[in-house]
XYZ file of C-alpha atoms in Angstrom:
603
model
C 13.268 9.688 57.015
C 15.760 6.902 56.468
C 13.590 5.248 53.817
C 13.707 8.421 51.732
C 17.241 9.050 53.002
C 18.769 6.037 51.278
C 18.288 8.084 48.116
C 19.015 11.509 49.616
C 21.944 10.758 51.945
C 23.543 8.191 49.634
C 24.411 11.018 47.216
C 27.308 11.766 49.583
C 28.927 8.766 47.926
C 29.415 10.719 44.686
C 28.209 14.319 45.245
C 31.524 15.762 46.614
C 33.457 14.335 43.674
C 30.925 15.621 41.143
C 30.970 19.035 42.854
C 34.760 19.170 42.687
C 34.698 18.140 39.047
C 32.057 20.761 38.196
C 33.219 23.708 40.316
C 36.876 22.902 40.946
C 38.364 24.999 43.763
C 35.026 26.839 44.046
C 33.292 23.648 45.196
C 32.685 24.848 48.821
C 31.199 28.151 47.657
C 29.009 26.487 44.999
C 27.868 23.960 47.612
C 26.859 26.789 49.967
C 24.728 28.233 47.145
C 23.151 24.779 46.711
C 22.432 24.531 50.452
C 20.812 27.987 50.479
C 18.600 26.910 47.569
C 17.786 23.711 49.458
C 16.772 25.424 52.706
C 15.069 28.513 51.264
C 13.807 27.087 47.956
C 13.142 23.364 47.737
C 12.282 22.878 51.424
C 9.473 25.511 51.580
C 8.064 24.166 48.311
C 7.899 20.579 49.530
C 6.611 21.560 52.951
C 3.615 22.936 51.052
C 3.439 19.809 48.875
C 3.346 17.723 52.079
C 0.346 19.737 53.286
C -1.624 19.390 50.059
C -0.526 16.008 48.658
C -0.159 13.811 51.727
C -1.099 10.458 50.158
C 2.294 9.781 48.577
C 1.512 11.149 45.109
C 3.779 14.183 45.483
C 3.668 17.273 43.299
C 2.488 15.395 40.193
C -0.902 14.783 41.807
C -1.254 18.511 42.554
C -0.667 19.424 38.924
C -3.001 16.675 37.734
C -5.929 18.392 39.455
C -4.876 21.905 38.441
C -4.962 21.231 34.673
C -8.199 20.013 33.018
C -9.028 17.470 30.319
C -6.316 15.993 28.064
C -3.868 18.823 28.835
C -3.593 17.585 32.405
C -3.064 13.968 31.328
C -0.375 14.831 28.769
C 1.368 17.084 31.281
C 1.346 14.293 33.863
C 2.772 11.866 31.283
C 5.603 14.302 30.524
C 6.320 14.682 34.239
C 6.259 10.903 34.600
C 8.940 10.820 31.903
C 11.142 13.102 33.986
C 10.293 11.164 37.149
C 11.260 7.943 35.385
C 14.535 9.628 34.378
C 15.147 10.617 37.995
C 14.372 7.200 39.473
C 15.979 5.116 36.730
C 19.178 7.181 36.871
C 19.156 6.842 40.651
C 19.293 3.077 40.145
C 21.955 3.057 37.456
C 24.131 5.883 38.804
C 24.047 4.496 42.361
C 24.906 1.011 41.124
C 27.741 2.407 38.987
C 29.154 4.328 41.957
C 28.838 1.246 44.180
C 30.828 -0.676 41.568
C 33.459 2.104 41.540
C 33.837 1.857 45.333
C 34.257 -1.904 45.071
C 36.815 -1.760 42.257
C 38.926 0.999 43.863
C 39.200 -0.821 47.184
C 42.812 -2.010 47.682
C 41.620 -5.465 48.739
C 39.471 -5.936 45.642
C 40.528 -8.897 43.458
C 42.415 -8.084 40.269
C 39.732 -9.589 38.036
C 37.389 -6.714 38.972
C 39.638 -4.308 37.047
C 37.880 -3.393 33.838
C 34.682 -5.094 35.009
C 32.794 -1.944 36.038
C 29.906 -2.499 33.592
C 29.493 -6.182 34.465
C 29.610 -5.454 38.207
C 27.065 -2.631 37.827
C 24.719 -4.901 35.859
C 25.112 -7.567 38.550
C 24.115 -5.113 41.295
C 21.040 -4.059 39.299
C 20.139 -7.713 38.722
C 20.440 -8.389 42.477
C 18.090 -5.475 43.075
C 15.562 -7.016 40.687
C 15.794 -10.382 42.470
C 14.944 -8.703 45.792
C 11.781 -7.166 44.325
C 10.793 -10.344 42.508
C 10.890 -12.184 45.835
C 9.134 -9.375 47.714
C 10.283 -6.123 49.278
C 9.657 -6.405 53.020
C 11.196 -4.772 56.092
C 12.533 -1.975 53.885
C 12.249 0.659 56.597
C 14.241 -1.388 59.128
C 17.030 -1.994 56.621
C 17.030 1.672 55.647
C 17.403 2.816 59.271
C 20.422 0.557 59.844
C 22.122 1.569 56.583
C 21.518 5.312 56.952
C 22.617 5.353 60.603
C 25.813 3.426 59.819
C 26.571 5.482 56.718
C 26.085 8.868 58.355
C 28.134 7.784 61.379
C 31.047 6.700 59.158
C 30.854 9.933 57.157
C 30.832 11.929 60.380
C 34.035 10.176 61.462
C 35.731 10.746 58.090
C 34.756 14.435 58.001
C 35.751 14.997 61.656
C 39.182 13.402 61.147
C 39.665 15.394 57.930
C 38.782 18.665 59.698
C 41.302 17.856 62.455
C 43.927 17.222 59.785
C 43.102 20.581 58.156
C 43.387 22.389 61.497
C 46.785 20.808 62.082
C 47.954 21.647 58.552
C 46.514 25.088 57.933
C 48.859 25.457 54.965
C 46.244 23.600 52.879
C 43.813 26.487 53.430
C 46.453 29.001 52.393
C 47.322 26.956 49.307
C 43.643 26.669 48.371
C 43.023 30.411 48.711
C 46.177 31.294 46.762
C 45.206 28.961 43.920
C 41.608 30.209 44.005
C 42.494 33.915 43.782
C 45.037 33.236 41.079
C 42.442 31.340 39.084
C 39.328 33.511 39.568
C 40.450 36.952 40.740
C 38.352 38.877 43.282
C 35.588 37.438 45.537
C 32.750 39.018 43.503
C 33.868 37.055 40.440
C 34.019 33.895 42.575
C 30.429 34.366 43.767
C 29.281 34.975 40.200
C 30.980 31.807 38.964
C 29.570 29.815 41.899
C 26.070 30.963 40.947
C 26.671 29.830 37.378
C 28.088 26.388 38.181
C 25.838 25.368 41.066
C 23.197 23.795 38.740
C 25.752 21.053 38.112
C 25.478 20.196 41.817
C 21.724 19.605 41.612
C 22.116 15.948 42.609
C 22.194 17.221 46.187
C 18.454 18.022 45.843
C 17.399 14.499 44.938
C 15.587 13.470 48.124
C 12.560 15.752 48.253
C 10.212 13.897 45.899
C 10.938 10.597 47.663
C 10.445 12.419 50.980
C 6.794 13.173 50.201
C 6.377 9.773 48.513
C 6.940 7.941 51.839
C 4.367 10.026 53.757
C 1.755 7.209 53.804
C 4.230 5.232 55.960
C 3.888 7.834 58.753
C 1.431 6.566 61.363
C 0.050 9.944 62.421
C -2.437 10.170 65.291
C -5.758 8.496 66.118
C -7.477 11.827 65.503
C -6.202 11.958 61.892
C -8.832 11.596 59.174
C -8.267 10.387 55.594
C -9.318 13.838 54.347
C -7.004 15.736 56.698
C -4.363 13.681 58.561
C -2.988 16.630 60.566
C -0.416 14.656 62.564
C 0.888 12.842 59.488
C 1.277 16.156 57.679
C 3.096 17.698 60.641
C 5.450 14.737 60.939
C 5.992 14.679 57.165
C 7.092 18.300 57.311
C 9.421 17.451 60.219
C 10.836 14.604 58.130
C 11.631 16.908 55.205
C 13.091 19.624 57.440
C 15.292 17.241 59.425
C 16.589 15.482 56.320
C 17.356 18.803 54.596
C 19.134 20.151 57.687
C 21.280 17.045 58.150
C 22.132 16.839 54.464
C 23.047 20.533 54.281
C 25.609 20.146 57.062
C 27.147 17.078 55.425
C 27.210 18.711 51.979
C 29.108 21.790 53.154
C 31.511 19.852 55.383
C 32.251 17.229 52.724
C 32.901 19.835 50.024
C 35.358 21.669 52.319
C 37.413 18.640 53.338
C 37.510 17.068 49.869
C 38.489 20.351 48.166
C 41.217 21.163 50.719
C 42.732 17.692 51.061
C 42.391 16.004 47.652
C 44.492 17.134 44.658
C 42.266 18.308 41.798
C 43.707 15.787 39.332
C 42.419 12.915 41.512
C 38.810 13.967 40.753
C 39.303 13.541 37.019
C 38.265 10.424 35.111
C 40.613 7.628 36.138
C 41.656 9.454 39.326
C 41.497 7.716 42.710
C 38.829 10.155 44.023
C 36.606 10.139 40.943
C 33.085 9.318 42.151
C 34.381 8.440 45.663
C 35.925 11.507 47.295
C 34.998 10.718 50.924
C 36.065 7.102 50.443
C 39.441 8.414 49.258
C 39.825 10.349 52.531
C 38.651 7.354 54.585
C 41.461 5.217 53.144
C 43.985 8.060 53.273
C 43.550 9.132 56.913
C 41.906 6.181 58.690
C 43.659 3.228 57.080
C 42.702 0.504 54.650
C 40.699 -1.451 57.237
C 38.377 1.444 58.099
C 38.337 2.451 54.440
C 37.163 -1.028 53.472
C 34.357 -0.922 56.054
C 33.417 2.491 54.654
C 33.406 1.064 51.117
C 31.191 -1.860 52.127
C 28.605 0.362 53.838
C 28.733 2.814 50.918
C 28.158 0.005 48.423
C 25.200 -1.218 50.483
C 23.505 2.174 50.793
C 24.090 3.027 47.125
C 22.649 -0.328 46.160
C 19.697 0.230 48.494
C 19.200 3.718 47.041
C 18.386 1.852 43.841
C 15.821 -0.097 45.837
C 14.255 3.184 46.968
C 14.102 4.349 43.352
C 12.580 1.052 42.212
C 9.976 1.347 44.973
C 9.233 4.888 43.775
C 8.676 3.675 40.212
C 6.489 0.793 41.380
C 4.429 3.313 43.345
C 4.232 5.935 40.597
C 3.511 3.989 37.390
C 0.536 1.873 38.624
C -0.925 4.976 40.289
C -1.344 6.827 36.978
C -0.930 4.885 33.738
C -3.455 2.031 34.219
C -5.985 4.509 35.665
C -5.591 6.630 32.532
C -6.025 3.546 30.343
C -2.485 4.206 29.154
C -0.910 0.962 30.281
C -2.081 -2.658 30.163
C -3.657 -4.145 33.276
C -0.497 -6.134 34.032
C 1.210 -2.783 34.745
C -0.537 -2.925 38.139
C 1.459 -6.055 39.018
C 4.876 -5.699 40.640
C 6.872 -8.500 39.020
C 6.299 -7.627 35.330
C 7.145 -3.988 36.064
C 10.321 -5.008 37.889
C 11.483 -6.911 34.802
C 10.668 -3.946 32.527
C 12.522 -1.447 34.742
C 15.484 -3.788 35.109
C 15.765 -4.164 31.336
C 15.715 -0.367 30.920
C 18.370 -0.005 33.632
C 20.578 -2.502 31.770
C 20.262 -0.460 28.559
C 21.114 2.816 30.354
C 24.113 1.275 32.115
C 25.561 -0.095 28.888
C 24.833 3.137 26.985
C 26.656 5.247 29.610
C 29.322 2.558 30.182
C 28.535 2.646 33.933
C 30.174 6.078 34.156
C 29.011 8.118 37.168
C 30.038 11.481 35.697
C 28.340 10.785 32.362
C 25.013 10.011 34.054
C 25.120 13.039 36.360
C 23.625 15.440 33.809
C 20.640 13.230 33.002
C 20.030 12.574 36.698
C 20.185 16.293 37.532
C 17.720 17.085 34.729
C 15.132 14.680 36.149
C 15.598 16.033 39.681
C 15.405 19.697 38.639
C 12.327 19.298 36.428
C 10.425 17.573 39.245
C 11.360 20.304 41.728
C 10.455 22.992 39.178
C 7.066 21.368 38.578
C 6.508 21.243 42.348
C 7.351 24.962 42.538
C 4.823 25.700 39.792
C 2.187 23.591 41.569
C 2.537 25.387 44.914
C 2.596 28.785 43.177
C -0.707 28.017 41.419
C -2.100 26.696 44.699
C -1.173 29.959 46.455
C -2.770 31.954 43.621
C -6.032 30.044 43.970
C -6.063 30.865 47.679
C -5.044 34.485 46.981
C -2.096 34.336 49.387
C -0.061 37.273 48.129
C 3.084 36.733 50.199
C 3.182 33.039 49.304
C 2.572 33.827 45.626
C 5.551 36.181 45.514
C 7.857 33.825 47.421
C 6.992 30.708 45.422
C 7.109 32.627 42.129
C 10.684 33.732 42.900
C 11.641 30.150 43.819
C 10.022 28.921 40.604
C 12.034 31.382 38.518
C 15.260 30.268 40.216
C 14.539 26.614 39.508
C 13.472 27.366 35.932
C 16.783 29.182 35.411
C 18.689 26.315 37.026
C 16.909 23.703 34.911
C 17.429 25.568 31.641
C 21.091 26.160 32.427
C 21.596 22.499 33.273
C 19.906 21.431 30.018
C 22.049 23.830 27.944
C 25.304 22.737 29.550
C 24.442 19.029 29.742
C 21.956 18.270 26.957
C 22.329 14.511 27.416
C 19.872 14.852 30.319
C 17.038 16.172 28.179
C 17.844 13.551 25.523
C 17.449 10.723 28.032
C 14.321 12.312 29.513
C 13.015 12.889 25.973
C 13.382 9.193 25.195
C 11.467 8.290 28.352
C 8.753 10.852 27.551
C 8.452 9.697 23.932
C 8.293 6.065 25.030
C 5.634 6.793 27.651
C 3.517 8.863 25.227
C 3.676 6.249 22.451
C 2.965 3.319 24.756
C 0.199 5.307 26.437
C -1.492 6.111 23.120
C -1.289 2.500 21.916
C -2.528 1.166 25.249
C -5.409 3.651 25.377
C -6.561 2.562 21.908
C -6.366 -1.153 22.709
C -8.116 -0.728 26.074
C -10.842 1.551 24.723
C -13.341 -1.297 24.309
C -13.087 -2.682 27.815
C -15.521 -2.024 30.650
C -14.067 1.033 32.362
C -16.377 1.340 35.340
C -14.671 0.067 38.490
C -18.052 0.095 40.274
C -21.691 0.666 39.262
C -24.123 1.733 41.988
C -27.860 2.308 41.563
C -29.624 4.622 43.992
C -32.920 3.502 45.552
C -35.168 5.037 42.878
C -33.088 3.652 39.968
C -33.127 0.196 41.549
C -36.899 0.439 41.977
C -37.382 1.224 38.249
C -35.243 -1.722 37.148
C -36.639 -4.290 39.573
C -40.261 -3.387 38.793
C -39.682 -4.070 35.090
C -37.624 -7.192 35.775
C -40.575 -8.734 37.629
C -42.496 -8.600 34.345
C -39.634 -10.434 32.580
C -38.389 -7.583 30.349
C -36.188 -4.544 30.966
C -36.208 -2.056 28.074
C -33.705 0.820 28.267
C -33.747 3.651 25.738
C -30.501 5.598 25.334
C -31.392 9.277 25.254
C -29.219 12.338 24.751
C -31.092 15.156 26.431
C -31.048 18.596 24.802
C -33.149 20.367 27.441
C -36.270 20.310 25.256
C -38.668 19.617 28.103
C -41.764 17.392 27.963
C -41.995 17.323 24.147
C -38.474 15.941 23.880
C -39.361 12.861 25.956
C -42.729 12.450 24.225
C -41.130 12.551 20.761
C -38.355 10.144 21.797
C -40.852 7.714 23.300
C -43.049 7.773 20.184
C -40.102 7.407 17.775
C -38.534 4.453 19.571
C -41.853 2.613 19.882
C -42.535 3.174 16.180
C -39.160 2.416 14.647
C -37.960 -0.224 17.140
C -41.397 -1.880 17.361
C -41.681 -1.629 21.148
C -45.213 -2.608 22.188
C -47.278 0.222 23.663
C -48.046 -1.855 26.752
C -44.328 -2.457 27.442
C -42.689 0.030 29.793
C -39.388 1.744 28.984
C -36.695 3.479 31.027
C -34.699 6.346 29.558
C -30.925 6.298 30.173
C -29.062 9.605 30.005
C -25.260 9.821 30.207
C -23.997 13.307 31.007
C -20.413 13.584 29.650
C -17.632 14.713 31.976
C -13.849 14.857 31.427
C -13.338 12.454 28.505
C -9.635 12.089 29.321
C -10.552 10.043 32.404
C -10.559 6.280 31.988
C -11.544 4.340 35.100
C -14.346 5.670 37.298
C -17.038 4.722 39.783
C -20.546 5.204 38.380
C -23.548 6.360 40.408
C -26.829 5.829 38.524
C -29.643 8.032 39.831
C -33.341 7.432 39.148
C -35.814 10.269 38.693
C -39.225 11.010 37.190
C -39.313 13.656 34.430
C -42.663 14.655 32.931
C -44.062 11.273 33.894
C -41.211 9.301 32.318
C -38.710 7.206 34.252
C -35.119 8.312 33.720
C -31.770 6.868 34.767
C -29.098 9.565 34.928
C -25.333 9.106 35.267
C -22.216 11.266 34.865
C -19.351 9.666 32.986
C -16.304 10.360 30.844
C -17.351 7.886 28.157
C -20.827 7.157 26.828
C -20.638 3.708 25.098
C -18.548 2.037 27.819
C -20.789 3.466 30.524
C -24.012 2.236 28.864
C -22.455 -1.219 28.464
C -21.394 -1.312 32.135
C -24.884 -0.294 33.286
C -26.583 -2.907 31.069
C -24.353 -5.643 32.474
C -25.047 -4.460 36.025
C -28.797 -4.522 35.340
C -28.459 -8.107 34.131
C -26.398 -9.136 37.164
C -28.769 -7.555 39.691
C -32.044 -8.767 38.118
C -30.960 -11.954 36.229
C -32.924 -10.506 33.280
C -30.978 -9.760 30.084
C -31.951 -6.167 29.222
C -32.784 -4.712 25.814
C -31.227 -1.375 24.853
C -32.529 0.890 22.077
C -30.499 3.448 20.100
C -30.797 5.793 17.159
C -28.401 5.134 14.284
C -25.523 7.631 14.247
C -24.933 9.244 10.863
C -21.424 10.127 9.672
C -18.031 8.757 8.719
C -17.047 5.723 10.862
C -13.432 6.941 11.119
C -14.497 10.321 12.509
C -16.855 8.489 14.877
C -13.955 6.411 16.152
C -11.824 9.521 16.721
C -14.711 11.127 18.626
C -14.935 8.005 20.736
C -11.210 7.989 21.560
C -10.952 11.731 22.266
C -14.396 12.778 23.460
C -16.063 9.534 24.610
C -18.972 9.760 22.158
C -19.101 8.763 18.458
C -21.271 5.961 17.041
C -22.695 5.055 20.441
C -24.814 2.033 19.424
C -22.065 0.298 17.446
C -19.426 0.991 20.064
C -21.658 -0.126 22.954
C -22.287 -3.402 21.091
C -18.516 -3.916 20.636
C -17.783 -3.241 24.314
C -20.460 -5.766 25.299
C -19.109 -8.333 22.825
C -15.666 -8.154 24.409
C -16.995 -8.126 27.976
C -19.500 -10.975 27.606
C -18.520 -13.784 25.194
C -21.758 -15.723 25.886
C -24.329 -14.346 23.417
C -27.257 -15.612 25.469
C -26.102 -13.578 28.494
C -25.163 -10.494 26.480
C -27.546 -7.485 26.636
C -29.343 -6.962 23.320
C -28.712 -3.855 21.223
C -31.477 -2.506 18.937
C -30.667 0.260 16.434
C -33.250 2.106 14.325
């Protein structure tokens, strides 16, 4: 809980100030609306996500399996763009707020004044150094930081509530100003419903909550297919975190609204981005306030570490598997440098301003929660659970409304997310093209019959494989193919051949395990395999035949008629095209030694 909580609970460092800036005197009421949405909207959604996506992939994995072919891949890439927005802004916004806490501390040296951007960049750079050296014992550090931070916040809020009880005039003043500003209570509720999307940062911990589920030990009786104890404990994690955060959100919004003048929340004000820290210094002294600042800086900085860990978990899980990132994207250190460079650009672009980054951060958070709501709604529909369908559909509509409203009021969020999405789509397309000619099979396995066919021919010194696209023509189809290949490719009648049939599957897939099955059809030996891509699969099988028999195989193809450009497009989109030419090119790249390279015959 604490590992995900360094992101979730650390928002207390800036959430009360952002709430006050967005909702003004209505901050407590708008925060109550947010808490209700948390407990009766986001929490039920992610409890379901925890049940169905318990391997740390979150709601994105659910949607990946619900949408077929390229539509699913593109949708996942778009969601990754929003996820990148969420996690990257967590890093930059948290670092900016940590810098604000350091600069506003009364004991801070004078040279820090005006150095917010440089200090923020330094904190991000320190984060990168930690990951370049290795990120160990993260959970232990998270437990210490979260425990200390929540304890300090509890003290600040408790002391502030005592001060309010002893000076009840602040409540009277607040109510007088509120009624004068907004009129009757019905109007206040209406305004609170309109402004609460600006408080969406308080929902930021749910996606990281399901992301850390693999860290939960579970029970000995758990199975990889259904780890019941892990799922139960994951749901407890989400529920406990949401309950704790809801209490802190409401209490913090009350004390900061009642005790801090509204002008202090504005840009340049002493409470801007650090409302609870303001109260810590005001009512508990500079010494306690400094301790509070130090712990706040640490947890905000470590929240960036949680976000970096989320990115390092998310990107290698999808992009390389889709063929939409180079192989080095699986390695931690190069990715850390890439993410750090992007964080530097965002920090400089937003001038390390917490308020300016809030809209973009909220957009990423809300889109992810909305996508999770859609995923669980579709899941309930597939299971025909009427009550669940209605409930999740209502939650989905609420989050769709909230997301759209946030985008309209703060369009900078969709601009930042749009840049991430555009960058991911362009890089993915380029990477997919450049990686198209590599061996995509992560593993090639022959069943007993297929292995028997290959080894019997290898004992005679020659393995001849004929690529055959079956059209369901029966015996005559195999007879005609056999006769044509022997005639046009000059295969001796006494030499045995093996047909190889690739049955196309989802061509949007990139990496896959191949199972090659052997069977007899009308007296002919046939190797059959299901795959997303025909040329790469044939090349992988030929190389595996060579490796298992030490005999370099011969493969026979028919020439593919048609425009080479259209053939290339078919290859990229549908995994077919000019199969012989493309198979030869894949083999050329995979095996530089011509003597060890399987031979391609085209007639």
